[in-house]
């Protein structure tokens, strides 16, 4: 059994596995070299030779317990016919929604369009570094976070447009379509070799209390149950959600990934499923002593429960690879 799977099923597991959110890409010079030659990000994600190589890059450098596929949550809108472009120093830019086109997307066309992602999973899962020893994490964006990008057509940064909720009909219809294609995407990832699925709900924190069931709990629960039906563990990352306890008791993931604003001691008191993450990615921009101090804090707080070491959001592009090396070794050596 892999270290992460053991941590999930074995309540007495006491060795902390580690992987890092957004570990593939961004801060590695070998990624930047490939990226510089491939200006079209979507095309890069759909080049299985390069995307599998990028997925493996961090595992060649560091003793991480999982690979996460080099892909993006916005491959879903791309797959159902909403154009996605990534602009330098701006982020994603999506075209206007053509609802009829989206509604009429055929399942086989969607799978065909995203086939290189499934091929990437096949290539990586049969690679020596990963096979039988490490998890291969597939992922999706949660329905809410995808809805945010699809309607807002760019990153919401801190807040949604005032007219975001204007067209309730469109929102309801879109959520259903997103869920249908997310299930297809999940099924194909698992059948191609993903051993765990993580659901990224990066904008969960933007939902008001009164809308939580409609936009977060119900759609996420449907997907969590779907993933579990394959006997595959599911990790949820509802970033900045106000009530992690209520989220866990309602949605019931196998692992809850906490963001860096969460007080780890409070979480320990309130939640009794395996926990992942928490460390502020900005700590990795500091010196080794600071990294050690903060990593140790998480290890000590979670020493008696199953805990997967990770960050509280994606690693920052300016992080030095040496610092990641130091962190991984420190966590692996800590008993
Ligand atoms: O480890 C990895 O890097 C694996 C691949 C990965 C993952 C898990 C990428 C590659 N993206 C993601 C998830 C993702 N994509 C999320 C959820 C996690 C999070 O909150 O960070 C989100 C919100 C996106 C959407 C996205 N993709 C943005 C917008 C962020 C925002 O502020 O709104 C951006 C800029 C991207 C592009 C992207 N995706 C991945 C990479 C390496 C990049 C940068 C592309 C480049 O080089 O320009």
Coordinates of C-alpha atoms and ligand atoms in Angstrom, one line a residue:
X1 CA 0.0 0.0 0.0
X2 CA 1.2 3.5 -0.7
X3 CA 2.0 5.8 2.2
X4 CA -1.0 8.1 1.5
X5 CA -3.5 5.2 1.1
X6 CA -2.1 3.7 4.4
X7 CA -2.6 7.1 6.1
X8 CA -6.2 7.2 4.9
X9 CA -7.3 3.7 5.9
X10 CA -5.1 3.0 8.9
X11 CA -6.1 5.3 11.8
X12 CA -2.9 4.3 13.7
X13 CA -0.7 5.5 10.9
X14 CA 2.0 7.8 12.3
X15 CA 4.4 8.5 9.5
X16 CA 3.5 11.7 7.5
X17 CA 3.4 11.3 3.8
X18 CA 4.0 14.5 1.8
X19 CA 3.2 16.0 -1.5
X20 CA 2.8 19.7 -2.5
X21 CA -0.1 21.5 -4.1
X22 CA 0.9 22.7 -7.6
X23 CA 4.2 20.8 -7.3
X24 CA 4.3 20.3 -11.1
X25 CA 5.3 23.5 -12.8
X26 CA 5.7 27.1 -11.7
X27 CA 8.9 27.1 -9.5
X28 CA 11.0 24.5 -11.3
X29 CA 13.6 25.7 -13.9
X30 CA 13.1 22.5 -16.0
X31 CA 9.3 23.3 -16.2
X32 CA 10.0 26.9 -17.2
X33 CA 12.3 25.7 -20.0
X34 CA 9.4 23.6 -21.4
X35 CA 6.9 26.4 -20.8
X36 CA 9.0 29.0 -22.7
X37 CA 8.9 26.8 -25.8
X38 CA 5.2 26.2 -25.4
X39 CA 3.3 29.5 -25.2
X40 CA -0.1 27.9 -25.6
X41 CA -0.9 26.5 -22.1
X42 CA -4.0 24.5 -23.2
X43 CA -1.9 22.9 -26.0
X44 CA 0.8 22.1 -23.5
X45 CA -1.7 20.4 -21.2
X46 CA -2.9 18.3 -24.2
X47 CA 0.6 17.2 -25.2
X48 CA 0.9 13.9 -23.3
X49 CA 4.6 13.5 -23.8
X50 CA 5.4 16.9 -22.3
X51 CA 2.6 16.9 -19.6
X52 CA 3.7 13.4 -18.4
X53 CA 7.3 14.7 -18.3
X54 CA 6.2 17.7 -16.2
X55 CA 4.2 15.5 -13.9
X56 CA 7.3 13.5 -13.1
X57 CA 9.7 16.4 -12.8
X58 CA 9.2 17.1 -9.0
X59 CA 9.4 13.3 -8.3
X60 CA 12.8 13.1 -9.9
X61 CA 14.1 15.8 -7.6
X62 CA 12.2 15.1 -4.3
X63 CA 11.0 12.1 -2.4
X64 CA 7.3 13.0 -2.6
X65 CA 4.6 10.4 -2.0
X66 CA 2.4 11.4 -4.9
X67 CA 2.4 12.8 -8.4
X68 CA -0.3 15.2 -9.4
X69 CA -1.1 15.3 -13.0
X70 CA 0.0 18.4 -15.0
X71 CA -3.4 19.7 -16.2
X72 CA -5.8 22.4 -15.1
X73 CA -9.3 22.6 -13.7
X74 CA -10.3 24.8 -16.7
X75 CA -9.8 21.8 -19.1
X76 CA -13.4 21.1 -18.3
X77 CA -14.9 24.3 -19.9
X78 CA -12.4 23.8 -22.7
X79 CA -13.8 20.3 -23.2
X80 CA -17.4 21.5 -23.4
X81 CA -16.6 24.2 -25.9
X82 CA -16.0 27.4 -23.9
X83 CA -12.7 28.8 -25.1
X84 CA -10.1 29.2 -22.5
X85 CA -6.9 31.3 -23.0
X86 CA -4.1 32.0 -20.5
X87 CA -2.7 35.5 -20.7
X88 CA 0.7 36.4 -19.3
X89 CA 0.3 38.4 -16.0
X90 CA -3.5 38.2 -16.2
X91 CA -4.5 34.5 -15.8
X92 CA -7.3 32.7 -17.6
X93 CA -9.7 34.4 -20.0
X94 CA -12.8 32.6 -21.1
X95 CA -15.0 33.3 -24.0
X96 CA -18.7 34.2 -23.7
X97 CA -20.9 31.2 -22.8
X98 CA -22.7 29.7 -25.8
X99 CA -25.2 27.7 -23.8
X100 CA -26.6 25.7 -26.8
X101 CA -23.1 24.7 -27.8
X102 CA -22.3 23.5 -24.3
X103 CA -25.6 21.7 -23.9
X104 CA -25.1 19.9 -27.1
X105 CA -21.6 18.6 -26.4
X106 CA -21.5 14.9 -27.0
X107 CA -19.8 12.8 -24.4
X108 CA -17.6 11.1 -27.0
X109 CA -16.4 14.4 -28.3
X110 CA -15.5 15.6 -24.8
X111 CA -13.5 12.4 -24.1
X112 CA -11.7 12.7 -27.4
X113 CA -10.8 16.3 -26.8
X114 CA -9.4 15.5 -23.4
X115 CA -7.8 12.1 -24.4
X116 CA -4.2 13.3 -24.0
X117 CA -4.9 13.9 -20.2
X118 CA -6.0 10.2 -19.9
X119 CA -2.9 9.2 -21.9
X120 CA -0.8 11.2 -19.5
X121 CA -2.3 9.2 -16.6
X122 CA -1.5 5.9 -18.4
X123 CA 2.1 7.0 -19.1
X124 CA 2.8 8.2 -15.6
X125 CA 1.1 5.3 -13.8
X126 CA 3.2 2.8 -15.6
X127 CA 6.4 4.7 -14.9
X128 CA 9.0 3.1 -12.6
X129 CA 9.1 6.1 -10.2
X130 CA 5.3 5.9 -9.5
X131 CA 4.1 2.3 -10.2
X132 CA 3.0 0.6 -6.9
X133 CA 4.9 3.0 -4.7
X134 CA 3.3 6.4 -5.1
X135 CA -0.1 7.7 -5.6
X136 CA -1.1 9.4 -8.8
X137 CA -3.5 12.2 -8.0
X138 CA -6.1 13.2 -10.6
X139 CA -8.2 16.3 -10.0
X140 CA -11.1 18.4 -10.9
X141 CA -12.4 21.8 -10.0
X142 CA -15.5 21.8 -7.8
X143 CA -18.7 22.7 -9.7
X144 CA -18.9 26.1 -7.8
X145 CA -15.3 27.1 -8.7
X146 CA -15.8 26.1 -12.3
X147 CA -19.1 28.1 -12.4
X148 CA -17.2 31.1 -11.1
X149 CA -14.7 31.0 -13.9
X150 CA -17.3 30.2 -16.6
X151 CA -19.6 33.0 -15.7
X152 CA -17.1 35.6 -14.5
X153 CA -14.8 34.7 -17.5
X154 CA -11.7 35.5 -15.5
X155 CA -10.3 35.1 -12.0
X156 CA -12.7 36.6 -9.5
X157 CA -9.6 37.5 -7.3
X158 CA -11.3 38.9 -4.2
X159 CA -15.0 39.3 -5.1
X160 CA -17.6 38.4 -7.7
X161 CA -19.3 40.9 -10.0
X162 CA -22.5 42.3 -8.5
X163 CA -24.5 40.8 -11.4
X164 CA -23.0 37.3 -11.0
X165 CA -26.3 35.7 -9.7
X166 CA -28.6 37.6 -12.2
X167 CA -29.4 34.6 -14.3
X168 CA -30.5 31.8 -11.9
X169 CA -31.8 29.6 -14.7
X170 CA -28.4 29.7 -16.5
X171 CA -26.6 28.9 -13.2
X172 CA -28.8 25.9 -12.4
X173 CA -28.5 24.5 -15.9
X174 CA -24.8 25.1 -16.0
X175 CA -24.3 23.3 -12.7
X176 CA -26.1 20.3 -14.0
X177 CA -24.0 20.2 -17.2
X178 CA -20.7 20.8 -15.2
X179 CA -21.6 17.9 -12.9
X180 CA -22.4 15.5 -15.8
X181 CA -19.0 16.2 -17.5
X182 CA -17.1 16.2 -14.3
X183 CA -18.3 12.7 -13.7
X184 CA -17.2 11.6 -17.1
X185 CA -13.8 13.3 -16.5
X186 CA -13.4 11.6 -13.1
X187 CA -14.3 8.2 -14.5
X188 CA -11.8 8.5 -17.3
X189 CA -9.1 9.7 -14.9
X190 CA -9.6 6.8 -12.6
X191 CA -9.8 4.2 -15.4
X192 CA -6.5 5.6 -16.8
X193 CA -4.6 5.3 -13.5
X194 CA -5.5 8.0 -11.0
X195 CA -5.4 6.4 -7.5
X196 CA -6.8 9.5 -5.7
X197 CA -9.0 12.4 -6.8
X198 CA -8.7 15.9 -5.3
X199 CA -11.5 18.3 -5.7
X200 CA -10.2 21.9 -5.8
X201 CA -12.8 24.4 -4.6
X202 CA -10.5 27.4 -4.7
X203 CA -13.4 30.0 -4.5
X204 CA -15.6 28.2 -1.8
X205 CA -14.9 31.2 0.4
X206 CA -17.0 33.5 -1.8
X207 CA -20.2 31.7 -1.1
X208 CA -22.5 33.1 1.5
X209 CA -23.9 30.9 4.3
X210 CA -27.4 30.8 2.9
X211 CA -26.2 29.5 -0.5
X212 CA -23.8 26.8 0.8
X213 CA -26.1 23.8 0.3
X214 CA -27.1 24.8 -3.2
X215 CA -23.6 25.7 -4.6
X216 CA -21.1 23.8 -2.4
X217 CA -22.6 21.0 -0.3
X218 CA -25.0 19.3 -2.7
X219 CA -23.0 19.4 -5.9
X220 CA -19.8 18.4 -4.1
X221 CA -21.5 15.6 -2.2
X222 CA -22.7 14.1 -5.5
X223 CA -19.2 14.0 -6.8
X224 CA -17.7 12.7 -3.6
X225 CA -20.2 9.8 -3.6
X226 CA -19.4 9.2 -7.3
X227 CA -15.7 9.0 -6.7
X228 CA -16.2 6.7 -3.7
X229 CA -18.2 4.3 -5.9
X230 CA -14.9 3.5 -7.7
X231 CA -13.3 2.7 -4.3
X232 CA -11.0 5.6 -4.9
X233 CA -10.3 8.0 -2.1
X234 CA -11.3 11.7 -2.5
X235 CA -9.6 14.7 -1.0
X236 CA -11.6 18.0 -0.7
X237 CA -10.0 21.4 -0.7
X238 CA -12.8 23.9 0.0
X239 CA -10.5 26.9 0.3
X240 CA -11.6 29.5 2.9
X241 CA -14.9 27.9 3.6
X242 CA -16.2 29.3 6.9
X243 CA -17.1 26.0 8.6
X244 CA -14.8 23.1 7.9
X245 CA -16.6 21.0 10.5
X246 CA -20.0 21.4 8.8
X247 CA -18.4 20.8 5.4
X248 CA -16.9 17.5 6.5
X249 CA -20.0 16.2 8.2
X250 CA -22.1 17.1 5.1
X251 CA -19.9 16.1 2.3
X252 CA -17.9 13.4 4.0
X253 CA -14.6 13.3 2.0
X254 CA -11.9 10.7 2.8
X255 CA -9.4 13.6 3.5
X256 CA -9.9 17.3 4.2
X257 CA -7.3 19.7 2.9
X258 CA -7.1 22.8 5.0
X259 CA -6.0 26.3 3.8
X260 CA -3.4 28.4 5.6
X261 CA -6.0 30.6 7.4
X262 CA -7.3 27.7 9.3
X263 CA -6.2 27.3 12.9
X264 CA -4.8 23.7 13.0
X265 CA -5.6 23.3 16.7
X266 CA -9.2 24.1 16.1
X267 CA -9.4 21.7 13.2
X268 CA -7.9 19.0 15.4
X269 CA -10.6 19.5 18.0
X270 CA -13.5 19.5 15.5
X271 CA -12.7 17.0 12.8
X272 CA -12.0 13.3 12.9
X273 CA -11.0 12.4 9.4
X274 CA -7.5 12.4 7.9
X275 CA -6.3 16.0 7.4
X276 CA -4.0 17.4 4.8
X277 CA -2.1 20.6 4.3
X278 CA -2.2 24.0 6.1
X279 CA 1.3 25.4 5.9
X280 CA 1.3 28.9 4.4
X281 CA 3.2 28.7 1.0
X282 CA 4.8 32.1 1.9
X283 CA 6.8 30.3 4.6
X284 CA 8.7 28.5 1.8
X285 CA 10.1 31.9 0.8
X286 CA 11.9 32.2 4.2
X287 CA 15.1 30.7 5.5
X288 CA 15.4 27.0 6.5
X289 CA 15.1 27.7 10.3
X290 CA 11.7 29.4 9.7
X291 CA 10.6 26.6 7.4
X292 CA 11.6 24.0 10.0
X293 CA 9.8 25.9 12.9
X294 CA 6.5 26.1 11.0
X295 CA 6.6 22.6 9.5
X296 CA 7.3 21.2 13.0
X297 CA 4.3 23.1 14.4
X298 CA 2.0 21.2 12.0
X299 CA 3.7 17.9 12.6
X300 CA 3.4 18.3 16.4
X301 CA -0.2 19.4 16.4
X302 CA -1.2 16.4 14.2
X303 CA 1.2 13.9 15.7
X304 CA -1.6 11.6 17.0
X305 CA -3.9 11.6 13.9
X306 CA -3.5 10.7 10.3
X307 CA -2.0 13.7 8.6
X308 CA -0.7 14.2 5.0
X309 CA 1.8 17.0 4.9
X310 CA 1.1 19.7 2.3
X311 CA 0.7 23.4 1.9
X312 CA -2.4 25.6 2.6
X313 CA -2.6 26.6 -1.1
X314 CA -0.4 26.2 -4.2
X315 CA 3.4 26.6 -4.0
X316 CA 4.5 30.1 -5.1
X317 CA 6.4 30.5 -8.3
X318 CA 9.3 32.3 -6.6
X319 CA 10.0 29.3 -4.2
X320 CA 13.5 28.0 -4.4
X321 CA 13.7 24.2 -5.3
X322 CA 16.4 23.9 -2.4
X323 CA 13.7 24.9 0.1
X324 CA 11.3 22.3 -1.2
X325 CA 14.2 19.7 -0.9
X326 CA 14.8 20.8 2.7
X327 CA 11.1 20.6 3.6
X328 CA 10.6 17.2 2.1
X329 CA 13.6 15.7 3.8
X330 CA 12.7 17.4 7.1
X331 CA 9.1 15.9 7.0
X332 CA 10.3 12.5 6.0
X333 CA 13.0 12.3 8.7
X334 CA 10.6 13.6 11.5
X335 CA 9.3 10.7 13.6
Ligands
LIG1 O1 1.0 20.7 -9.5 C1 0.5 21.3 -10.5 O2 0.9 22.4 -10.9 C2 -0.5 20.5 -11.2 C3 -1.3 21.1 -12.2 C4 -2.2 22.2 -11.8 C5 -3.3 22.2 -10.9 C6 -3.6 21.2 -9.8 C7 -2.3 23.4 -12.6 C8 -1.4 23.8 -13.6 N1 -3.5 24.1 -12.2 C9 -4.1 23.4 -11.1 C10 -5.3 23.7 -10.5 C11 -6.0 25.0 -10.6 N2 -6.0 25.8 -11.8 C12 -6.7 25.7 -9.6 C13 -7.0 25.1 -8.3 C14 -5.8 25.2 -7.3 C15 -5.5 26.7 -6.9 O3 -6.4 27.3 -6.3 O4 -4.4 27.1 -7.1 C16 -7.2 26.9 -10.2 C17 -8.0 27.9 -9.5 C18 -6.8 26.9 -11.5 C19 -7.1 28.0 -12.5 C20 -5.9 28.6 -13.1 N3 -5.0 27.9 -13.9 C21 -5.4 29.9 -12.9 C22 -6.1 31.0 -12.2 C23 -5.8 31.2 -10.8 C24 -6.5 32.5 -10.3 O5 -5.9 33.3 -9.6 O6 -7.7 32.6 -10.6 C25 -4.2 30.0 -13.6 C26 -3.2 31.2 -13.7 C27 -3.9 28.8 -14.2 C28 -2.8 28.4 -15.1 C29 -1.9 27.3 -14.6 N4 -2.4 26.1 -14.3 C30 -1.3 25.2 -14.0 C31 -0.1 26.0 -14.2 C32 1.3 25.5 -14.0 C33 -0.5 27.3 -14.6 C34 0.4 28.5 -15.0 C35 0.4 28.5 -16.4 C36 1.6 29.4 -16.9 O7 2.7 28.9 -16.9 O8 1.3 30.5 -17.3

